[in-house]
Amino acid sequence: MSKELAADYFSRHLSSNECHITSDGRVFHSKGTAEGFANGLKDNKVSTYNRSEVEDPKEETSSGDDSTTKNQALELLKSFDAVSATYPEIKALVKDLGLQSPTQGKEDLLATIEAFKVACNTVVEE
């Protein structure tokens, strides 16, 4: 779970190369702040992650599975409900569709998905 939190942190903080996660799953920029917070926890362990150990090298190279993933995402898009979707689902859909969002905020991700849906419908109707 911590590795996923670190990956999410790095996707939001492009200039950071290190993060620190307490046992309760809170992510911090600085180790001192994380350790200070962890002192108040029952389990005061702090895990440190570097961007290089968290990033998926597979993301940098394209594979044959890309078209399968995108096709599955397109099928999911047909029944996508922005109201009930969770942030991880929204983020995964944007990634699987190969879309670029201005930020990783939920509102921007949803706007990116909606713009893609409009573009798809526009192309079909013409």
mmCIF file with all atom_site columns, C-alpha atoms in Angstrom:
data_model
loop_
_atom_site.group_PDB
_atom_site.id
_atom_site.type_symbol
_atom_site.label_atom_id
_atom_site.label_alt_id
_atom_site.label_comp_id
_atom_site.label_asym_id
_atom_site.label_entity_id
_atom_site.label_seq_id
_atom_site.pdbx_PDB_ins_code
_atom_site.Cartn_x
_atom_site.Cartn_y
_atom_site.Cartn_z
_atom_site.occupancy
_atom_site.B_iso_or_equiv
_atom_site.pdbx_formal_charge
_atom_site.auth_seq_id
_atom_site.auth_comp_id
_atom_site.auth_asym_id
_atom_site.auth_atom_id
_atom_site.pdbx_PDB_model_num
ATOM 1   C CA . MET A 1 1   ? 0.000   0.000  0.000   1.00 0.00 ? 1   MET A CA 1
ATOM 2   C CA . SER A 1 2   ? 2.796   2.448  0.816   1.00 0.00 ? 2   SER A CA 1
ATOM 3   C CA . LYS A 1 3   ? 4.347   2.002  -2.600  1.00 0.00 ? 3   LYS A CA 1
ATOM 4   C CA . GLU A 1 4   ? 1.038   2.961  -4.213  1.00 0.00 ? 4   GLU A CA 1
ATOM 5   C CA . LEU A 1 5   ? 0.816   6.031  -1.969  1.00 0.00 ? 5   LEU A CA 1
ATOM 6   C CA . ALA A 1 6   ? 4.347   6.991  -2.973  1.00 0.00 ? 6   ALA A CA 1
ATOM 7   C CA . ALA A 1 7   ? 3.545   6.529  -6.666  1.00 0.00 ? 7   ALA A CA 1
ATOM 8   C CA . ASP A 1 8   ? 0.477   8.747  -6.277  1.00 0.00 ? 8   ASP A CA 1
ATOM 9   C CA . TYR A 1 9   ? 2.570   11.350 -4.423  1.00 0.00 ? 9   TYR A CA 1
ATOM 10  C CA . PHE A 1 10  ? 5.193   11.401 -7.198  1.00 0.00 ? 10  PHE A CA 1
ATOM 11  C CA . SER A 1 11  ? 2.504   11.769 -9.874  1.00 0.00 ? 11  SER A CA 1
ATOM 12  C CA . ARG A 1 12  ? 1.265   14.895 -8.064  1.00 0.00 ? 12  ARG A CA 1
ATOM 13  C CA . HIS A 1 13  ? 4.659   16.349 -7.082  1.00 0.00 ? 13  HIS A CA 1
ATOM 14  C CA . LEU A 1 14  ? 6.738   16.175 -10.246 1.00 0.00 ? 14  LEU A CA 1
ATOM 15  C CA . SER A 1 15  ? 9.725   18.013 -8.762  1.00 0.00 ? 15  SER A CA 1
ATOM 16  C CA . SER A 1 16  ? 10.022  15.765 -5.689  1.00 0.00 ? 16  SER A CA 1
ATOM 17  C CA . ASN A 1 17  ? 12.294  12.760 -5.766  1.00 0.00 ? 17  ASN A CA 1
ATOM 18  C CA . GLU A 1 18  ? 11.703  11.508 -2.223  1.00 0.00 ? 18  GLU A CA 1
ATOM 19  C CA . CYS A 1 19  ? 8.741   11.094 0.128   1.00 0.00 ? 19  CYS A CA 1
ATOM 20  C CA . HIS A 1 20  ? 8.179   9.707  3.603   1.00 0.00 ? 20  HIS A CA 1
ATOM 21  C CA . ILE A 1 21  ? 5.141   7.693  4.668   1.00 0.00 ? 21  ILE A CA 1
ATOM 22  C CA . THR A 1 22  ? 4.040   7.034  8.238   1.00 0.00 ? 22  THR A CA 1
ATOM 23  C CA . SER A 1 23  ? 2.507   3.752  9.381   1.00 0.00 ? 23  SER A CA 1
ATOM 24  C CA . ASP A 1 24  ? -0.990  5.249  9.151   1.00 0.00 ? 24  ASP A CA 1
ATOM 25  C CA . GLY A 1 25  ? -0.485  6.083  5.443   1.00 0.00 ? 25  GLY A CA 1
ATOM 26  C CA . ARG A 1 26  ? 0.190   9.830  5.621   1.00 0.00 ? 26  ARG A CA 1
ATOM 27  C CA . VAL A 1 27  ? 2.700   11.102 3.086   1.00 0.00 ? 27  VAL A CA 1
ATOM 28  C CA . PHE A 1 28  ? 5.202   13.862 3.902   1.00 0.00 ? 28  PHE A CA 1
ATOM 29  C CA . HIS A 1 29  ? 7.707   15.906 1.901   1.00 0.00 ? 29  HIS A CA 1
ATOM 30  C CA . SER A 1 30  ? 10.321  15.955 4.657   1.00 0.00 ? 30  SER A CA 1
ATOM 31  C CA . LYS A 1 31  ? 11.573  13.139 6.831   1.00 0.00 ? 31  LYS A CA 1
ATOM 32  C CA . GLY A 1 32  ? 11.701  15.300 9.958   1.00 0.00 ? 32  GLY A CA 1
ATOM 33  C CA . THR A 1 33  ? 8.041   16.217 9.674   1.00 0.00 ? 33  THR A CA 1
ATOM 34  C CA . ALA A 1 34  ? 7.083   12.583 9.082   1.00 0.00 ? 34  ALA A CA 1
ATOM 35  C CA . GLU A 1 35  ? 9.112   11.415 12.075  1.00 0.00 ? 35  GLU A CA 1
ATOM 36  C CA . GLY A 1 36  ? 7.628   14.153 14.258  1.00 0.00 ? 36  GLY A CA 1
ATOM 37  C CA . PHE A 1 37  ? 4.110   13.111 13.289  1.00 0.00 ? 37  PHE A CA 1
ATOM 38  C CA . ALA A 1 38  ? 4.926   9.405  13.705  1.00 0.00 ? 38  ALA A CA 1
ATOM 39  C CA . ASN A 1 39  ? 6.034   9.973  17.306  1.00 0.00 ? 39  ASN A CA 1
ATOM 40  C CA . GLY A 1 40  ? 2.362   10.357 18.205  1.00 0.00 ? 40  GLY A CA 1
ATOM 41  C CA . LEU A 1 41  ? 1.392   7.042  16.598  1.00 0.00 ? 41  LEU A CA 1
ATOM 42  C CA . LYS A 1 42  ? 1.342   3.596  18.160  1.00 0.00 ? 42  LYS A CA 1
ATOM 43  C CA . ASP A 1 43  ? 3.584   2.376  15.313  1.00 0.00 ? 43  ASP A CA 1
ATOM 44  C CA . ASN A 1 44  ? 6.135   5.152  14.740  1.00 0.00 ? 44  ASN A CA 1
ATOM 45  C CA . LYS A 1 45  ? 7.735   3.619  11.651  1.00 0.00 ? 45  LYS A CA 1
ATOM 46  C CA . VAL A 1 46  ? 8.437   5.952  8.715   1.00 0.00 ? 46  VAL A CA 1
ATOM 47  C CA . SER A 1 47  ? 9.152   4.497  5.268   1.00 0.00 ? 47  SER A CA 1
ATOM 48  C CA . THR A 1 48  ? 11.168  6.515  2.765   1.00 0.00 ? 48  THR A CA 1
ATOM 49  C CA . TYR A 1 49  ? 10.660  6.124  -0.984  1.00 0.00 ? 49  TYR A CA 1
ATOM 50  C CA . ASN A 1 50  ? 12.663  7.483  -3.896  1.00 0.00 ? 50  ASN A CA 1
ATOM 51  C CA . ARG A 1 51  ? 11.039  8.228  -7.245  1.00 0.00 ? 51  ARG A CA 1
ATOM 52  C CA . SER A 1 52  ? 13.409  5.835  -9.048  1.00 0.00 ? 52  SER A CA 1
ATOM 53  C CA . GLU A 1 53  ? 12.348  2.849  -6.936  1.00 0.00 ? 53  GLU A CA 1
ATOM 54  C CA . VAL A 1 54  ? 8.632   3.570  -7.299  1.00 0.00 ? 54  VAL A CA 1
ATOM 55  C CA . GLU A 1 55  ? 8.295   4.497  -10.965 1.00 0.00 ? 55  GLU A CA 1
ATOM 56  C CA . ASP A 1 56  ? 7.320   1.682  -13.255 1.00 0.00 ? 56  ASP A CA 1
ATOM 57  C CA . PRO A 1 57  ? 9.956   1.326  -15.991 1.00 0.00 ? 57  PRO A CA 1
ATOM 58  C CA . LYS A 1 58  ? 7.279   -0.347 -18.122 1.00 0.00 ? 58  LYS A CA 1
ATOM 59  C CA . GLU A 1 59  ? 5.470   3.013  -18.377 1.00 0.00 ? 59  GLU A CA 1
ATOM 60  C CA . GLU A 1 60  ? 8.390   4.481  -20.305 1.00 0.00 ? 60  GLU A CA 1
ATOM 61  C CA . THR A 1 61  ? 8.255   1.900  -23.058 1.00 0.00 ? 61  THR A CA 1
ATOM 62  C CA . SER A 1 62  ? 5.205   0.901  -25.030 1.00 0.00 ? 62  SER A CA 1
ATOM 63  C CA . SER A 1 63  ? 4.065   -2.697 -25.077 1.00 0.00 ? 63  SER A CA 1
ATOM 64  C CA . GLY A 1 64  ? 1.577   -4.734 -27.054 1.00 0.00 ? 64  GLY A CA 1
ATOM 65  C CA . ASP A 1 65  ? -0.832  -4.620 -24.104 1.00 0.00 ? 65  ASP A CA 1
ATOM 66  C CA . ASP A 1 66  ? -1.433  -0.895 -24.619 1.00 0.00 ? 66  ASP A CA 1
ATOM 67  C CA . SER A 1 67  ? -4.182  -1.426 -27.196 1.00 0.00 ? 67  SER A CA 1
ATOM 68  C CA . THR A 1 68  ? -5.897  -4.055 -25.024 1.00 0.00 ? 68  THR A CA 1
ATOM 69  C CA . THR A 1 69  ? -5.815  -1.734 -22.019 1.00 0.00 ? 69  THR A CA 1
ATOM 70  C CA . LYS A 1 70  ? -7.177  1.161  -24.063 1.00 0.00 ? 70  LYS A CA 1
ATOM 71  C CA . ASN A 1 71  ? -9.949  -1.005 -25.526 1.00 0.00 ? 71  ASN A CA 1
ATOM 72  C CA . GLN A 1 72  ? -10.949 -2.109 -22.020 1.00 0.00 ? 72  GLN A CA 1
ATOM 73  C CA . ALA A 1 73  ? -10.902 1.514  -20.870 1.00 0.00 ? 73  ALA A CA 1
ATOM 74  C CA . LEU A 1 74  ? -13.115 2.533  -23.807 1.00 0.00 ? 74  LEU A CA 1
ATOM 75  C CA . GLU A 1 75  ? -15.623 -0.147 -22.818 1.00 0.00 ? 75  GLU A CA 1
ATOM 76  C CA . LEU A 1 76  ? -15.526 1.094  -19.222 1.00 0.00 ? 76  LEU A CA 1
ATOM 77  C CA . LEU A 1 77  ? -16.061 4.651  -20.442 1.00 0.00 ? 77  LEU A CA 1
ATOM 78  C CA . LYS A 1 78  ? -19.449 3.671  -21.900 1.00 0.00 ? 78  LYS A CA 1
ATOM 79  C CA . SER A 1 79  ? -20.820 2.985  -18.418 1.00 0.00 ? 79  SER A CA 1
ATOM 80  C CA . PHE A 1 80  ? -18.650 5.446  -16.491 1.00 0.00 ? 80  PHE A CA 1
ATOM 81  C CA . ASP A 1 81  ? -20.510 7.346  -13.768 1.00 0.00 ? 81  ASP A CA 1
ATOM 82  C CA . ALA A 1 82  ? -18.585 10.406 -12.564 1.00 0.00 ? 82  ALA A CA 1
ATOM 83  C CA . VAL A 1 83  ? -20.780 10.755 -9.478  1.00 0.00 ? 83  VAL A CA 1
ATOM 84  C CA . SER A 1 84  ? -20.104 7.300  -8.035  1.00 0.00 ? 84  SER A CA 1
ATOM 85  C CA . ALA A 1 85  ? -16.548 6.807  -9.342  1.00 0.00 ? 85  ALA A CA 1
ATOM 86  C CA . THR A 1 86  ? -13.732 6.903  -6.805  1.00 0.00 ? 86  THR A CA 1
ATOM 87  C CA . TYR A 1 87  ? -10.587 8.967  -7.313  1.00 0.00 ? 87  TYR A CA 1
ATOM 88  C CA . PRO A 1 88  ? -8.390  5.894  -8.035  1.00 0.00 ? 88  PRO A CA 1
ATOM 89  C CA . GLU A 1 89  ? -10.914 4.688  -10.651 1.00 0.00 ? 89  GLU A CA 1
ATOM 90  C CA . ILE A 1 90  ? -11.003 8.106  -12.292 1.00 0.00 ? 90  ILE A CA 1
ATOM 91  C CA . LYS A 1 91  ? -7.227  8.389  -12.310 1.00 0.00 ? 91  LYS A CA 1
ATOM 92  C CA . ALA A 1 92  ? -6.809  4.877  -13.733 1.00 0.00 ? 92  ALA A CA 1
ATOM 93  C CA . LEU A 1 93  ? -9.318  5.571  -16.515 1.00 0.00 ? 93  LEU A CA 1
ATOM 94  C CA . VAL A 1 94  ? -7.486  8.734  -17.580 1.00 0.00 ? 94  VAL A CA 1
ATOM 95  C CA . LYS A 1 95  ? -4.189  6.836  -17.584 1.00 0.00 ? 95  LYS A CA 1
ATOM 96  C CA . ASP A 1 96  ? -5.574  3.819  -19.465 1.00 0.00 ? 96  ASP A CA 1
ATOM 97  C CA . LEU A 1 97  ? -7.124  6.063  -22.111 1.00 0.00 ? 97  LEU A CA 1
ATOM 98  C CA . GLY A 1 98  ? -3.757  7.776  -22.559 1.00 0.00 ? 98  GLY A CA 1
ATOM 99  C CA . LEU A 1 99  ? -5.199  11.194 -21.762 1.00 0.00 ? 99  LEU A CA 1
ATOM 100 C CA . GLN A 1 100 ? -3.300  14.184 -20.372 1.00 0.00 ? 100 GLN A CA 1
ATOM 101 C CA . SER A 1 101 ? -4.883  16.236 -17.601 1.00 0.00 ? 101 SER A CA 1
ATOM 102 C CA . PRO A 1 102 ? -3.684  19.695 -16.502 1.00 0.00 ? 102 PRO A CA 1
ATOM 103 C CA . THR A 1 103 ? -3.391  18.397 -12.907 1.00 0.00 ? 103 THR A CA 1
ATOM 104 C CA . GLN A 1 104 ? -4.070  15.173 -11.049 1.00 0.00 ? 104 GLN A CA 1
ATOM 105 C CA . GLY A 1 105 ? -6.955  16.788 -9.163  1.00 0.00 ? 105 GLY A CA 1
ATOM 106 C CA . LYS A 1 106 ? -10.281 14.992 -9.325  1.00 0.00 ? 106 LYS A CA 1
ATOM 107 C CA . GLU A 1 107 ? -12.054 17.905 -11.018 1.00 0.00 ? 107 GLU A CA 1
ATOM 108 C CA . ASP A 1 108 ? -9.427  18.180 -13.770 1.00 0.00 ? 108 ASP A CA 1
ATOM 109 C CA . LEU A 1 109 ? -9.416  14.421 -14.328 1.00 0.00 ? 109 LEU A CA 1
ATOM 110 C CA . LEU A 1 110 ? -13.214 14.386 -14.650 1.00 0.00 ? 110 LEU A CA 1
ATOM 111 C CA . ALA A 1 111 ? -13.103 17.362 -17.027 1.00 0.00 ? 111 ALA A CA 1
ATOM 112 C CA . THR A 1 112 ? -10.515 15.520 -19.135 1.00 0.00 ? 112 THR A CA 1
ATOM 113 C CA . ILE A 1 113 ? -12.746 12.435 -19.311 1.00 0.00 ? 113 ILE A CA 1
ATOM 114 C CA . GLU A 1 114 ? -15.803 14.522 -20.221 1.00 0.00 ? 114 GLU A CA 1
ATOM 115 C CA . ALA A 1 115 ? -13.874 16.375 -22.946 1.00 0.00 ? 115 ALA A CA 1
ATOM 116 C CA . PHE A 1 116 ? -12.731 13.025 -24.359 1.00 0.00 ? 116 PHE A CA 1
ATOM 117 C CA . LYS A 1 117 ? -16.327 11.728 -24.363 1.00 0.00 ? 117 LYS A CA 1
ATOM 118 C CA . VAL A 1 118 ? -17.495 14.853 -26.217 1.00 0.00 ? 118 VAL A CA 1
ATOM 119 C CA . ALA A 1 119 ? -14.664 14.473 -28.742 1.00 0.00 ? 119 ALA A CA 1
ATOM 120 C CA . CYS A 1 120 ? -15.575 10.810 -29.300 1.00 0.00 ? 120 CYS A CA 1
ATOM 121 C CA . ASN A 1 121 ? -19.256 11.635 -29.798 1.00 0.00 ? 121 ASN A CA 1
ATOM 122 C CA . THR A 1 122 ? -18.417 14.501 -32.150 1.00 0.00 ? 122 THR A CA 1
ATOM 123 C CA . VAL A 1 123 ? -16.322 12.225 -34.337 1.00 0.00 ? 123 VAL A CA 1
ATOM 124 C CA . VAL A 1 124 ? -19.065 9.578  -34.462 1.00 0.00 ? 124 VAL A CA 1
ATOM 125 C CA . GLU A 1 125 ? -21.810 12.056 -35.353 1.00 0.00 ? 125 GLU A CA 1
ATOM 126 C CA . GLU A 1 126 ? -19.958 13.721 -38.251 1.00 0.00 ? 126 GLU A CA 1
#
